[in-house]
Short mmCIF file of C-alpha atoms (C1' of nucleotides) in Angstrom, two decimals:
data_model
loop_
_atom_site.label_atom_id
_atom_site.label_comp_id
_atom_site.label_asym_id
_atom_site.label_seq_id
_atom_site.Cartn_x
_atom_site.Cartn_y
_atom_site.Cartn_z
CA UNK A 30 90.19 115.35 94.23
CA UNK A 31 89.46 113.32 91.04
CA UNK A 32 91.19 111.20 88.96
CA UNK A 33 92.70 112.47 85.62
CA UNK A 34 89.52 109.53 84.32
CA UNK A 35 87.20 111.11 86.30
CA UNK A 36 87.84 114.72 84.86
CA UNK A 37 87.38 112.96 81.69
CA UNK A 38 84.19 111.40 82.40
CA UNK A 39 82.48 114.49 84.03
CA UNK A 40 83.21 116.55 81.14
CA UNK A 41 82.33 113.76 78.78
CA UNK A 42 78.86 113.33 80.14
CA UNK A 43 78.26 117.15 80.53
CA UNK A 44 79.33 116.80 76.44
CA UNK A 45 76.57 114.27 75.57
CA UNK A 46 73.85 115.98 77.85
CA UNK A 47 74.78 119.12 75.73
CA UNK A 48 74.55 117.04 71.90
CA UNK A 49 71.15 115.35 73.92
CA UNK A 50 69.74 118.49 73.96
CA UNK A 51 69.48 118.77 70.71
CA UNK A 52 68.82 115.31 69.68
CA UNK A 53 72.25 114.88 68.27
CA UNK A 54 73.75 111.09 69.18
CA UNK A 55 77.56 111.68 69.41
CA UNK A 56 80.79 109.12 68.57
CA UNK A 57 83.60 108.90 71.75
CA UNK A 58 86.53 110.13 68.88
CA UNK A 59 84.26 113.44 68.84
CA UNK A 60 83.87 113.81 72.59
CA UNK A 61 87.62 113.19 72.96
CA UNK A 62 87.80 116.16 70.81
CA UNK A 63 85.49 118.29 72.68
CA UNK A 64 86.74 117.70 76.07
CA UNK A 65 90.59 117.11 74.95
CA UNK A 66 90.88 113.56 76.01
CA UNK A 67 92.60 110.84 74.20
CA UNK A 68 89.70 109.07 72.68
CA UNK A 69 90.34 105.56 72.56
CA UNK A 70 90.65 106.46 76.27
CA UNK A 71 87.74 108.28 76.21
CA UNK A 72 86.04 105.25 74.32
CA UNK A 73 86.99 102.82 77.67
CA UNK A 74 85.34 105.28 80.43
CA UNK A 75 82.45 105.44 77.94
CA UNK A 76 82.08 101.97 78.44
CA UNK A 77 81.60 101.66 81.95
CA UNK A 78 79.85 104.97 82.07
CA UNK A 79 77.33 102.74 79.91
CA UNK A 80 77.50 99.74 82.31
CA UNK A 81 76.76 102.24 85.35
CA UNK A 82 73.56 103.42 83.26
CA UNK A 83 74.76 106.65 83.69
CA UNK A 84 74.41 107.27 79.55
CA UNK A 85 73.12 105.25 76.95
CA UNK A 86 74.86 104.40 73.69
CA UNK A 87 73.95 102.73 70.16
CA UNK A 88 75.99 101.42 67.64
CA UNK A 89 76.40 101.14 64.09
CA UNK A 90 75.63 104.30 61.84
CA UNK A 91 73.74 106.79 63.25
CA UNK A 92 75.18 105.46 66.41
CA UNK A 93 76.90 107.09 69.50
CA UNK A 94 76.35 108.28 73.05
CA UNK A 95 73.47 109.84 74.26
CA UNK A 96 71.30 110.32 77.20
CA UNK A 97 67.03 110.11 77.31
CA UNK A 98 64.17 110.14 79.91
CA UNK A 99 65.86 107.13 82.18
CA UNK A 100 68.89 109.15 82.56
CA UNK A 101 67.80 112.02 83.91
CA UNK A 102 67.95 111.83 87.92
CA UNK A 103 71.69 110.83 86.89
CA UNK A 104 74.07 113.32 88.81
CA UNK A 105 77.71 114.03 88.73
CA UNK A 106 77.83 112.32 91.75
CA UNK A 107 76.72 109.11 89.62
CA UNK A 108 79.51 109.67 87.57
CA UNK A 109 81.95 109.94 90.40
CA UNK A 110 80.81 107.25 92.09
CA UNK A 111 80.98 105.13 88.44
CA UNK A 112 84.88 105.82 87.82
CA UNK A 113 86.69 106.61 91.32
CA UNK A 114 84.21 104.96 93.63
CA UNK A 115 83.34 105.92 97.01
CA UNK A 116 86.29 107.02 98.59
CA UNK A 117 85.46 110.87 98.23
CA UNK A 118 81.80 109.82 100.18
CA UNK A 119 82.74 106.74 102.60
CA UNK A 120 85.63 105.90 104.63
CA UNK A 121 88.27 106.95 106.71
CA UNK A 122 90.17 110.17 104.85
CA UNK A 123 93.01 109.00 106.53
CA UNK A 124 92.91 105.33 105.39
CA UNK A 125 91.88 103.38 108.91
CA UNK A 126 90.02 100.43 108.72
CA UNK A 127 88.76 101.07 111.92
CA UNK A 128 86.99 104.65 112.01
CA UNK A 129 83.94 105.83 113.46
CA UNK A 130 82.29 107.98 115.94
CA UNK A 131 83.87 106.06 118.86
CA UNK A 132 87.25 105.31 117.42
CA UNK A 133 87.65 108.54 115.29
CA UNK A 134 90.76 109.37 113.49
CA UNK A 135 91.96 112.97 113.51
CA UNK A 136 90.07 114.29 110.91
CA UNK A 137 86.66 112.60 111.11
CA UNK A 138 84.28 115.02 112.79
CA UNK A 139 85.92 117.82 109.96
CA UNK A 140 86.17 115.50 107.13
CA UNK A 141 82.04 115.58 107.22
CA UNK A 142 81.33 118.94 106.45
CA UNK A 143 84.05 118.64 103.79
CA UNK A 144 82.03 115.59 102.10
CA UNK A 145 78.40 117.35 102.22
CA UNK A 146 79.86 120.44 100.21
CA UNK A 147 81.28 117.98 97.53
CA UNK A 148 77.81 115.95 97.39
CA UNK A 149 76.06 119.67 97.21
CA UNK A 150 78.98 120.49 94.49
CA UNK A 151 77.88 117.34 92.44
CA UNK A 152 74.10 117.20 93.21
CA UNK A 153 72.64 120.12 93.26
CA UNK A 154 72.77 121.14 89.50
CA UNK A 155 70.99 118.44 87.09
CA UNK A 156 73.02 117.48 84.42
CA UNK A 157 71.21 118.92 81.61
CA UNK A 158 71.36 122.32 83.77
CA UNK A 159 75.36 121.57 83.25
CA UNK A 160 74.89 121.13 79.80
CA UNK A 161 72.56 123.97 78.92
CA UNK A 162 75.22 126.55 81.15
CA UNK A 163 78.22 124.68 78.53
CA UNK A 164 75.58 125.03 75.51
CA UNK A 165 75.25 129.09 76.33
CA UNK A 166 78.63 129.73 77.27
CA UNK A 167 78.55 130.33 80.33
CA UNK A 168 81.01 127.32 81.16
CA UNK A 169 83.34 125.88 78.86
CA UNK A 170 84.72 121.90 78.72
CA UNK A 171 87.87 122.60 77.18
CA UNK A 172 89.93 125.88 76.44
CA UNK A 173 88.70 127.96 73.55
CA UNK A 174 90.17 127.36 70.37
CA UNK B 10 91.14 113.02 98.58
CA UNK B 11 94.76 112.49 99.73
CA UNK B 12 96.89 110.19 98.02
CA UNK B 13 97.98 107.39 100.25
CA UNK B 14 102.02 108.84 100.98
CA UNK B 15 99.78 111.71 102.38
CA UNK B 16 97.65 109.67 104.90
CA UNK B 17 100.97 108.13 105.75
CA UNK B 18 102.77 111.15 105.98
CA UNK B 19 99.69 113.08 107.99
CA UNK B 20 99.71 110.57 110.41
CA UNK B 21 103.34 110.30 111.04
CA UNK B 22 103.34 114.16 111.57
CA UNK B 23 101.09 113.74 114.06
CA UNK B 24 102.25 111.58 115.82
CA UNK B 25 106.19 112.77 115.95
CA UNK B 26 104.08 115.82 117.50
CA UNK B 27 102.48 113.68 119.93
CA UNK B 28 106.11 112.39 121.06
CA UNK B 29 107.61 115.60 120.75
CA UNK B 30 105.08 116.78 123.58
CA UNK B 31 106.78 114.23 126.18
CA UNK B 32 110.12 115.07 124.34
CA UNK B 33 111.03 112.38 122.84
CA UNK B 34 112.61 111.77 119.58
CA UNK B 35 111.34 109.00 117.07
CA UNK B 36 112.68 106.66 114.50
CA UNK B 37 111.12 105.80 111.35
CA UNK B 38 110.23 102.34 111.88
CA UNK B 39 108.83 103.40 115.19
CA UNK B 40 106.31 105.68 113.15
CA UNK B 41 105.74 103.00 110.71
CA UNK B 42 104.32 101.13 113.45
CA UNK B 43 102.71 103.36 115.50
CA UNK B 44 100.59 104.70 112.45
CA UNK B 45 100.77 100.95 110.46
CA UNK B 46 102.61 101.93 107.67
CA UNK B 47 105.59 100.62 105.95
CA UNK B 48 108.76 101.60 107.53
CA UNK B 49 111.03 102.03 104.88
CA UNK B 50 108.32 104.03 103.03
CA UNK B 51 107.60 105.72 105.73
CA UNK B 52 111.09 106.84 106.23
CA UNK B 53 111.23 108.06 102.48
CA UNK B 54 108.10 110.70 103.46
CA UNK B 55 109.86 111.56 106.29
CA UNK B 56 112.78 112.78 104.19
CA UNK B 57 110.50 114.97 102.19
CA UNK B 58 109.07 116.48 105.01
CA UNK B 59 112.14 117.32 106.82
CA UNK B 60 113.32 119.08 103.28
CA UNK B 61 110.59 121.13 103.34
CA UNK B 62 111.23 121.82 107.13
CA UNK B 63 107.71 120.22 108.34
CA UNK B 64 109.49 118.39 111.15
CA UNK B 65 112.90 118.41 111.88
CA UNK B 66 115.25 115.37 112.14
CA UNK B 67 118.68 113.78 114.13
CA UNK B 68 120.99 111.58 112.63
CA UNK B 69 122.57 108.79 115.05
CA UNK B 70 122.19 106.98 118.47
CA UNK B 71 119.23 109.13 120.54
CA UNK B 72 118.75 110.69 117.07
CA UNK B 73 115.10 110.64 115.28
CA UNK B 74 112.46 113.03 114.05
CA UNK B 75 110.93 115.78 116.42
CA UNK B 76 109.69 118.50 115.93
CA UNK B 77 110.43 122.46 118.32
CA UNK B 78 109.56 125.85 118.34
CA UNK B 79 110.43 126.38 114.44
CA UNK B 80 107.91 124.10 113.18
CA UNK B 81 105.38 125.50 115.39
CA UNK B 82 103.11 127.07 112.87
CA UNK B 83 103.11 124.30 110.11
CA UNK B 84 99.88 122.94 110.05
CA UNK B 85 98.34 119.80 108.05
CA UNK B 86 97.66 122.28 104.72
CA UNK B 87 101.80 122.31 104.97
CA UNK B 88 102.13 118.11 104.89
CA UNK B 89 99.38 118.05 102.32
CA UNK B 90 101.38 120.47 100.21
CA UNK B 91 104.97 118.84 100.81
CA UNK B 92 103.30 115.34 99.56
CA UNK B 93 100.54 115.76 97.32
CA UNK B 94 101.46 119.51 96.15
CA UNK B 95 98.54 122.25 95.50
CA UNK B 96 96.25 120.34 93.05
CA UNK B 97 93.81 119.99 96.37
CA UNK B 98 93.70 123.72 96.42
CA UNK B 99 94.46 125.67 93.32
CA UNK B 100 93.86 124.92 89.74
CA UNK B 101 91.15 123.82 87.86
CA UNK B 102 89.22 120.76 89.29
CA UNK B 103 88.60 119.17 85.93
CA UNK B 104 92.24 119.68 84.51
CA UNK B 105 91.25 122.66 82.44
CA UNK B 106 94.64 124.64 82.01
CA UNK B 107 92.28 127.73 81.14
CA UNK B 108 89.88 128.06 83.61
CA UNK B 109 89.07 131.15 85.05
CA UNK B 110 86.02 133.55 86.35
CA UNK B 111 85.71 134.48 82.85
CA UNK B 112 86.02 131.38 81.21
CA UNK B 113 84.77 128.70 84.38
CA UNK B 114 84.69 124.67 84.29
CA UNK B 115 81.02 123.65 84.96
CA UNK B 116 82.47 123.10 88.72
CA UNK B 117 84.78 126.08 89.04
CA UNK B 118 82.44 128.29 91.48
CA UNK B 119 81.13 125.48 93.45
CA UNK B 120 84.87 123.91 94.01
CA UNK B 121 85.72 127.58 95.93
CA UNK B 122 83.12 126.64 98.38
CA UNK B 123 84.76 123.04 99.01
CA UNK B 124 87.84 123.97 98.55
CA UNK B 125 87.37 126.83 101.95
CA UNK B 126 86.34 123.90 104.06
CA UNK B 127 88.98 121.43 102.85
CA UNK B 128 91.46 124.80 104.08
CA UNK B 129 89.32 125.08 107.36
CA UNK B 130 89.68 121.28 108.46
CA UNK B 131 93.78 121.53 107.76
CA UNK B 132 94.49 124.75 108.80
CA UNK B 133 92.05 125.01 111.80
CA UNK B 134 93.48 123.09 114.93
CA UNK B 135 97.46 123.62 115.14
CA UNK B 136 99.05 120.07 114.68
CA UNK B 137 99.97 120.59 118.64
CA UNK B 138 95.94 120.31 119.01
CA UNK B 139 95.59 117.13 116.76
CA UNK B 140 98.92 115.34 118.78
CA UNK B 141 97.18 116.22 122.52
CA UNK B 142 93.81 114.87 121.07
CA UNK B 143 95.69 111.76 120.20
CA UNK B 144 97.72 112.06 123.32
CA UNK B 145 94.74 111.92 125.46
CA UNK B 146 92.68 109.38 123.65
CA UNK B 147 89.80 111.13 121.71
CA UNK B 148 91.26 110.57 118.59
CA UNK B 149 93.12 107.39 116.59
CA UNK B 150 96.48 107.23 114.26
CA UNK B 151 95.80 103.46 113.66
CA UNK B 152 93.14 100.56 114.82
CA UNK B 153 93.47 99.42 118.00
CA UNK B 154 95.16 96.18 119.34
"C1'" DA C 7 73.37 90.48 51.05
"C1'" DT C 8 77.14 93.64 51.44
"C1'" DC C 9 79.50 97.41 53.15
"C1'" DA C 10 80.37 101.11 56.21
"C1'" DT C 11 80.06 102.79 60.81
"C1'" DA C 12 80.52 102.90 65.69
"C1'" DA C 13 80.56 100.74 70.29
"C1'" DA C 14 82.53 96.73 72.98
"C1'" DG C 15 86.18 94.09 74.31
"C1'" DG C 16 90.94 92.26 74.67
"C1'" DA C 17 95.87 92.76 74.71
"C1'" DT C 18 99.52 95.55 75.51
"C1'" DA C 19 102.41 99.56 76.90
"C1'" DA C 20 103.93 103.74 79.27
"C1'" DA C 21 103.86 106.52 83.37
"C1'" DA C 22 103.02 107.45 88.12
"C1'" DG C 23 102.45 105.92 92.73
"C1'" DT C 24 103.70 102.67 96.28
"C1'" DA C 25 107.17 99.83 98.40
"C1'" DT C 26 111.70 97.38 99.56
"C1'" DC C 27 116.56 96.88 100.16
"C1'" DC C 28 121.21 98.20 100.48
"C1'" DT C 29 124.94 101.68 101.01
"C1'" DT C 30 126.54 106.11 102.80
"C1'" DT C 31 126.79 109.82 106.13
"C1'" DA C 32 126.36 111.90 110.63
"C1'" DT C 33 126.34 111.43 115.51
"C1'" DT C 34 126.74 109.30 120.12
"C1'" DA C 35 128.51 106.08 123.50
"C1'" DT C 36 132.22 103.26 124.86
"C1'" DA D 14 139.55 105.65 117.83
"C1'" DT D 15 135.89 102.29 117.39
"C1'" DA D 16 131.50 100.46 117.32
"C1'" DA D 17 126.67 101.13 117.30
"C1'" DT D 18 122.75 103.77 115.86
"C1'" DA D 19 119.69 106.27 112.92
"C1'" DA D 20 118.68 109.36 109.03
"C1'" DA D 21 119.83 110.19 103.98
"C1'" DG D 22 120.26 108.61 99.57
"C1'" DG D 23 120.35 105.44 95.55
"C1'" DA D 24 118.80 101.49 93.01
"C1'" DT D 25 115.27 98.57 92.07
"C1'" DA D 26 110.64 96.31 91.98
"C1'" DC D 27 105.70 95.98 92.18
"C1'" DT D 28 101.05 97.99 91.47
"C1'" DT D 29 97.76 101.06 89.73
"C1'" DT D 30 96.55 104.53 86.60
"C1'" DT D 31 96.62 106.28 82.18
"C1'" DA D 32 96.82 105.36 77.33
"C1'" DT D 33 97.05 102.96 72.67
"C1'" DC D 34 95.92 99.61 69.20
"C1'" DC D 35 93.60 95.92 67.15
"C1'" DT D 36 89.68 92.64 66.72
"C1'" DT D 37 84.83 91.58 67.36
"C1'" DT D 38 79.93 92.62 67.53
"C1'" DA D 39 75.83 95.21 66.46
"C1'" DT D 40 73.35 98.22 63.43
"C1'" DG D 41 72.05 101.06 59.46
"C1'" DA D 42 72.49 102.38 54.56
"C1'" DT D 43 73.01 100.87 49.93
#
DNA sequence: ATCATAAAGGATAAAAGTATCCTTTATTAT
DNA sequence: ATAATAAAGGATACTTTTATCCTTTATGAT
């Protein structure tokens, strides 16, 4: 349903919303860590992450990741859209250039209800709602140590 | 949502079921046509899903893949399995390899609801229903000429 | 000013997914 | 029996995804 990236970046996000919370910039080796990614690959999908807007980041000392005021009407769906694209919203499922109403492929009148449960799945909890259900353990980015 | 082998192979299932109907038997590089993929590729998915008994298949002259009576109850969940495996349906949707109603990924109760209608829209028309629908025109395996 | 820190960016590599081609095996028609 | 046909199987190649490492740029602390 996601790439192994995307994993990475949804959990990665939910990470800095949580360290937002409490003010706390945080460095991509530390989210690797958090969210058991490689983080020098964690570092790259941090980068475009930042080009999307979808978090900010600062560097030098005191640096790092972080999210503020004009990031939050940001959705998983942002993030999703930022690293695999549309493909999971737009498109024929079944790869057809030509597919529509008229000229529908097998699965298109199905595929729809499909695709408004995934944007419900990735809109309909804010971010920082994500991140304050990881912050009192109610859900976990990584298996407990 | 499905890798590409999938689409191909989804199609091509189809559409051996849509010749199947009329009786006939069909070569690979028929398929490949018929649902514009590549033929020698598509003949590699078709080996797959003859191993795991999805269609069945002839070797020589008035040979080809078909499908009878003892592939009547496969339905698209079964191609989707044979090609991409179960990672659409089981197992955490973020790649955690403990995730669990007791310890949940920030998606893991919203993916059940997704995860019923992605198992509704393969499981819910037999793959006799998808062929006729192609067989009489209300549905598409590839654009139009 | 200098140094330490951390993100950004570039180059490269390993692995998985997609694709092609050629040989072998099974079956049918002659 | 022989030749033709079509799937099965093996080897190989190309592309994309995943991953690592090293250099450059920006910033803060001393």
């Amino acid at each position: 349903m996601f790439s192994k990236t995307c994993q990475y970046a949804i959990k990665a996000v939910i990470y800095i919303h949580k360290q937002s919370l409490e003010g706390k910039k945080v460095g991509a080796k530390e989210i690797g860590q958090e969210i058991d990614a490689p983080d020098a690959f964690t570092a790259k999908i941090l980068q475009v992450l930042v080009r999307q807007h979808v978090v900010g980041s600062f560097k030098g000392p005191t640096g790092g990741f972080y999210v503020d005021k004009s990031h939050e009407f940001k959705t998983l769906k942002d993030v999703v859209l930022a690293i695999d694209g549309d493909q999971l919203f737009q498109g024929c499922s079944l790869g057809l250039n030509q597919c529509s109403e008229q000229n529908p492929c097998p699965l298109h009148f199905e595929i729809v209800k499909v695709r408004s449960n995934i944007h419900y799945m990735l809109t309909s909890k804010s971010l920082k709602q994500l991140a304050e259900e990881v912050g009192d353990g109610s859900t976990v980015l990584a298996r407990l140590a």
